CSV table of C-alpha atoms and ligand atoms in Angstrom, one decimal:
chain,number,residue,atom,x,y,z
A,1,MET,CA,-65.8,8.8,-80.8
A,2,VAL,CA,-63.0,9.3,-83.4
A,3,ILE,CA,-59.4,10.1,-82.7
A,4,ILE,CA,-57.0,12.0,-85.5
A,5,ALA,CA,-53.6,11.6,-84.3
A,6,ILE,CA,-51.1,14.2,-85.7
A,7,ASP,CA,-47.4,13.5,-85.3
A,8,GLY,CA,-44.0,15.2,-86.5
A,9,PRO,CA,-41.2,17.2,-85.5
A,10,ALA,CA,-40.6,20.7,-84.2
A,11,ALA,CA,-41.8,23.6,-86.3
A,12,ALA,CA,-43.4,21.3,-89.2
A,13,GLY,CA,-46.5,23.5,-88.8
A,14,LYS,CA,-48.5,20.8,-86.9
A,15,GLY,CA,-50.0,22.7,-84.3
A,16,THR,CA,-51.7,25.3,-87.0
A,17,LEU,CA,-52.8,22.3,-88.9
A,18,SER,CA,-54.0,20.5,-85.9
A,19,ARG,CA,-55.9,23.6,-84.7
A,20,ARG,CA,-58.0,23.9,-87.8
A,21,ILE,CA,-58.6,20.3,-88.7
A,22,ALA,CA,-60.2,20.2,-84.9
A,23,GLU,CA,-62.5,23.3,-85.7
A,24,THR,CA,-63.0,22.1,-89.3
A,25,TYR,CA,-64.7,18.6,-87.3
A,26,GLY,CA,-65.9,19.9,-84.3
A,27,PHE,CA,-63.7,18.2,-82.1
A,28,HIS,CA,-61.7,18.7,-79.3
A,29,HIS,CA,-57.9,19.3,-79.5
A,30,LEU,CA,-55.0,19.0,-77.1
A,31,ASP,CA,-51.4,20.1,-78.4
A,32,THR,CA,-49.4,17.5,-76.3
A,33,GLY,CA,-46.4,19.3,-76.3
A,34,LEU,CA,-47.9,21.8,-74.1
A,35,THR,CA,-48.3,19.4,-71.3
A,36,TYR,CA,-44.5,18.8,-71.3
A,37,ARG,CA,-44.1,22.4,-71.5
A,38,ALA,CA,-46.0,22.6,-68.3
A,39,THR,CA,-44.2,20.4,-66.6
A,40,ALA,CA,-40.9,22.0,-67.3
A,41,LYS,CA,-42.2,25.3,-66.4
A,42,ALA,CA,-43.5,24.1,-63.1
A,43,LEU,CA,-40.0,22.8,-62.4
A,44,LEU,CA,-38.5,26.1,-63.5
A,45,ASP,CA,-40.6,28.2,-61.9
A,46,ALA,CA,-39.7,26.4,-58.6
A,47,GLY,CA,-36.5,26.6,-59.2
A,48,LEU,CA,-35.9,22.7,-59.6
A,49,PRO,CA,-33.4,21.0,-61.1
A,50,LEU,CA,-34.4,19.3,-64.9
A,51,ASP,CA,-32.6,16.1,-64.2
A,52,ASP,CA,-34.3,14.9,-61.1
A,53,GLU,CA,-36.8,12.4,-62.6
A,54,ALA,CA,-38.8,11.8,-59.3
A,55,VAL,CA,-39.5,15.5,-58.9
A,56,ALA,CA,-40.3,15.8,-62.7
A,57,GLN,CA,-43.0,12.9,-62.5
A,58,LYS,CA,-44.5,14.7,-59.4
A,59,MET,CA,-44.8,18.1,-61.5
A,60,ALA,CA,-46.0,15.8,-64.6
A,61,ARG,CA,-48.9,14.2,-62.2
A,62,ASP,CA,-50.3,17.6,-61.2
A,63,VAL,CA,-50.4,19.4,-64.7
A,64,ASP,CA,-54.1,20.6,-65.5
A,65,LEU,CA,-55.3,19.9,-69.2
A,66,ALA,CA,-57.4,23.0,-68.9
A,67,GLY,CA,-55.1,25.6,-67.5
A,68,LEU,CA,-52.5,25.0,-70.6
A,69,ASP,CA,-51.4,28.5,-71.6
A,70,ARG,CA,-50.0,28.4,-75.3
A,71,SER,CA,-49.2,32.1,-74.8
A,72,VAL,CA,-47.1,31.4,-71.9
A,73,LEU,CA,-45.3,28.1,-72.8
A,74,ALA,CA,-44.4,28.8,-76.4
A,75,VAL,CA,-41.3,30.7,-75.4
A,76,HIS,CA,-38.0,29.0,-76.6
A,77,SER,CA,-36.3,28.2,-73.2
A,78,ILE,CA,-39.6,26.4,-72.0
A,79,GLY,CA,-39.2,24.1,-74.8
A,80,GLU,CA,-35.7,23.1,-74.7
A,81,ALA,CA,-36.5,22.5,-71.4
A,82,ALA,CA,-39.4,20.4,-72.2
A,83,SER,CA,-37.6,18.5,-74.6
A,84,ARG,CA,-35.3,17.3,-71.7
A,85,ILE,CA,-37.5,16.0,-69.2
A,86,ALA,CA,-39.1,14.4,-72.1
A,87,VAL,CA,-36.9,11.8,-72.0
A,88,MET,CA,-37.5,10.4,-68.5
A,89,PRO,CA,-40.1,7.3,-68.7
A,90,SER,CA,-41.8,8.0,-65.7
A,91,VAL,CA,-42.8,11.8,-66.8
A,92,ARG,CA,-44.0,10.4,-70.2
A,93,LYS,CA,-46.0,8.1,-68.3
A,94,ALA,CA,-48.1,10.6,-66.1
A,95,LEU,CA,-48.6,12.6,-69.3
A,96,VAL,CA,-49.9,9.9,-71.5
A,97,GLU,CA,-52.2,8.7,-68.8
A,98,ALA,CA,-53.8,12.6,-69.1
A,99,GLN,CA,-53.6,12.5,-72.8
A,100,ARG,CA,-55.2,9.4,-73.1
A,101,ALA,CA,-58.2,10.2,-70.8
A,102,PHE,CA,-58.4,13.5,-73.1
A,103,SER,CA,-58.8,11.3,-76.5
A,104,GLN,CA,-62.0,9.6,-75.2
A,105,ARG,CA,-64.0,13.0,-75.1
A,106,LEU,CA,-66.9,12.9,-77.6
A,107,PRO,CA,-67.9,13.3,-80.6
A,108,GLY,CA,-64.0,13.3,-81.3
A,109,THR,CA,-60.6,14.7,-80.5
A,110,VAL,CA,-57.5,15.6,-82.3
A,111,LEU,CA,-54.4,15.0,-80.3
A,112,ASP,CA,-50.9,16.4,-81.9
A,113,GLY,CA,-47.3,15.6,-80.6
A,114,ARG,CA,-44.3,13.0,-81.2
A,115,ASP,CA,-45.8,9.8,-80.2
A,116,ILE,CA,-49.5,10.0,-80.4
A,117,GLY,CA,-50.2,7.4,-83.6
A,118,THR,CA,-47.0,5.3,-81.9
A,119,VAL,CA,-47.9,5.2,-78.0
A,120,VAL,CA,-50.6,7.5,-76.7
A,121,CYS,CA,-53.7,6.5,-79.2
A,122,PRO,CA,-52.1,3.6,-81.6
A,123,ASP,CA,-55.9,2.8,-82.3
A,124,ALA,CA,-56.7,6.0,-83.7
A,125,ALA,CA,-58.9,6.4,-86.5
A,126,VAL,CA,-56.6,8.6,-88.9
A,127,LYS,CA,-52.6,8.9,-88.1
A,128,LEU,CA,-51.0,12.2,-90.0
A,129,TYR,CA,-47.1,12.3,-89.8
A,130,VAL,CA,-46.2,16.1,-90.7
A,131,THR,CA,-42.7,16.9,-91.4
A,132,ALA,CA,-41.1,19.4,-93.6
A,133,SER,CA,-37.1,19.7,-94.4
A,134,PRO,CA,-34.8,21.3,-91.3
A,135,GLU,CA,-33.9,24.0,-93.6
A,136,VAL,CA,-37.7,24.5,-94.2
A,137,ARG,CA,-38.7,24.5,-90.5
A,138,ALA,CA,-35.5,26.8,-89.3
A,139,GLY,CA,-36.9,28.9,-92.2
A,140,ARG,CA,-40.6,29.3,-90.8
A,141,ARG,CA,-39.4,29.7,-87.3
A,142,PHE,CA,-37.3,32.5,-88.4
A,143,ASP,CA,-40.1,34.4,-90.3
A,144,GLU,CA,-42.4,34.1,-87.4
A,145,ILE,CA,-39.4,35.9,-85.0
A,146,VAL,CA,-38.8,38.6,-87.9
A,147,ALA,CA,-42.5,38.9,-88.0
A,148,SER,CA,-42.9,39.7,-84.6
A,149,GLY,CA,-40.6,42.4,-84.6
A,150,LYS,CA,-37.7,40.4,-82.9
A,151,ALA,CA,-34.1,39.8,-84.5
A,152,ALA,CA,-33.4,36.1,-85.3
A,153,ASP,CA,-30.2,34.4,-86.1
A,154,TYR,CA,-31.3,31.7,-89.1
A,155,ALA,CA,-27.6,29.5,-88.2
A,156,ALA,CA,-28.7,29.7,-84.8
A,157,ILE,CA,-32.2,28.5,-85.6
A,158,PHE,CA,-31.2,25.6,-87.6
A,159,ASP,CA,-28.8,24.4,-85.0
A,160,GLU,CA,-31.6,24.3,-82.5
A,161,VAL,CA,-34.0,22.3,-85.1
A,162,LYS,CA,-31.4,19.6,-85.4
A,163,THR,CA,-30.6,19.2,-81.6
A,164,ARG,CA,-34.1,19.1,-80.8
A,165,ASP,CA,-34.8,16.5,-83.5
A,166,GLU,CA,-31.8,14.5,-82.2
A,167,ARG,CA,-33.0,14.3,-79.0
A,168,ASP,CA,-36.6,13.6,-79.9
A,169,MET,CA,-35.8,11.0,-82.7
A,170,GLY,CA,-32.9,9.7,-80.6
A,171,ARG,CA,-34.9,8.7,-76.8
A,172,SER,CA,-35.1,5.4,-76.2
A,173,ASP,CA,-38.8,5.7,-74.7
A,174,SER,CA,-41.3,6.6,-77.4
A,175,PRO,CA,-38.8,8.0,-79.9
A,176,LEU,CA,-40.2,10.3,-83.0
A,177,LYS,CA,-41.1,8.2,-85.7
A,178,PRO,CA,-44.2,7.6,-88.2
A,179,ALA,CA,-46.2,5.0,-86.8
A,180,PRO,CA,-46.5,2.0,-89.6
A,181,ASP,CA,-50.0,3.1,-90.7
A,182,ALA,CA,-49.4,6.6,-90.7
A,183,HIS,CA,-50.2,8.9,-93.6
A,184,LEU,CA,-47.0,11.2,-94.5
A,185,LEU,CA,-47.7,14.7,-95.0
A,186,ASP,CA,-44.2,16.6,-96.3
A,187,THR,CA,-45.3,20.1,-96.0
A,188,SER,CA,-41.7,21.5,-97.2
A,189,GLU,CA,-43.4,22.8,-100.7
A,190,MET,CA,-46.8,23.1,-99.4
A,191,SER,CA,-48.5,26.7,-98.2
A,192,ILE,CA,-50.7,26.2,-94.8
A,193,GLU,CA,-53.6,26.4,-96.9
A,194,ALA,CA,-52.2,23.4,-99.4
A,195,ALA,CA,-51.4,21.5,-96.4
A,196,PHE,CA,-54.4,21.7,-94.8
A,197,SER,CA,-56.6,20.5,-98.0
A,198,ALA,CA,-54.2,17.3,-98.4
A,199,ALA,CA,-54.6,16.7,-94.5
A,200,LYS,CA,-58.5,17.0,-95.2
A,201,SER,CA,-58.7,14.4,-98.0
A,202,ILE,CA,-56.6,12.0,-96.1
A,203,ILE,CA,-59.0,12.4,-93.0
A,204,ASP,CA,-62.1,12.4,-95.2
A,205,ALA,CA,-61.2,9.3,-97.1
A,206,ALA,CA,-60.2,7.4,-93.8
A,207,LEU,CA,-63.1,8.7,-92.0
A,208,GLU,CA,-65.5,7.3,-94.6
A,209,ASN,CA,-63.8,3.5,-94.6
A,210,ASN,CA,-64.0,3.5,-90.9
B,1,C5P,O1,-44.0,20.2,-79.8
B,1,C5P,P1,-43.5,21.2,-78.8
B,1,C5P,O2,-42.3,21.8,-79.3
B,1,C5P,O3,-44.5,21.9,-78.0
B,1,C5P,O4,-42.9,20.1,-77.8
B,1,C5P,C1,-41.6,20.2,-76.9
B,1,C5P,C2,-41.2,18.8,-76.4
B,1,C5P,O5,-42.0,18.2,-75.6
B,1,C5P,C3,-40.6,18.3,-77.8
B,1,C5P,O6,-39.4,18.9,-78.3
B,1,C5P,C4,-40.7,16.9,-77.3
B,1,C5P,O7,-39.5,16.7,-76.6
B,1,C5P,C5,-41.5,17.0,-76.3
B,1,C5P,N1,-42.9,16.2,-76.6
B,1,C5P,C6,-43.1,14.8,-76.6
B,1,C5P,N2,-44.1,14.1,-76.7
B,1,C5P,C7,-45.2,14.7,-77.1
B,1,C5P,C8,-44.9,16.0,-77.5
B,1,C5P,C9,-44.2,16.7,-77.0
B,1,C5P,O8,-41.8,14.0,-76.2
B,1,C5P,N3,-45.9,14.1,-77.8
């Protein structure tokens, strides 16, 4: 059983990369951000506050990994709410437990998030830390929104990227940071294709030595 851990900040391109890697190796894929998003959405839908840790933990325990729907959970307001409840240790504990159980699936798994290489799967066979400058990440998000036919404000998106980074990197429980043994992949100057082939070379080399 092989685990590939992929971490990095919001909008760095790790989602697309992780899905392609999972497909290429025939592994199961879990976008762990969706588990935080599903917890946040359950609270929002029930009209419950986002700052009550006991209630949020209960919602986290009830998250069903089989029912995570990216198209519903991708909206910006849910991402924002997710990063707020993700600072709560008991919420993280409940979700990490479910993520670890998933990571054991055969023949292998790809998990992407913020703390996979550092906390969820510290013994992963390969760890990638995928990043890009805040300007590039905001630009990619801007292009995505415009391509979907909606209006977008680059300055506002840039501020949101910075705020999300500060929250994810600054929290005391499982802050976003590269594991000491992670391979750094800065995609600022890379196309998706180039990022994928760089990631694949790193993974192939690591699995060969495994
Ligand atoms: O990656 P995504 O934008 O879907 O994640 C939403 C939020 O969930 C992140 O901003 C982060 O606060 C939180 N998260 C986390 N740990 C993970 C994955 C996501 O704290 N492993």
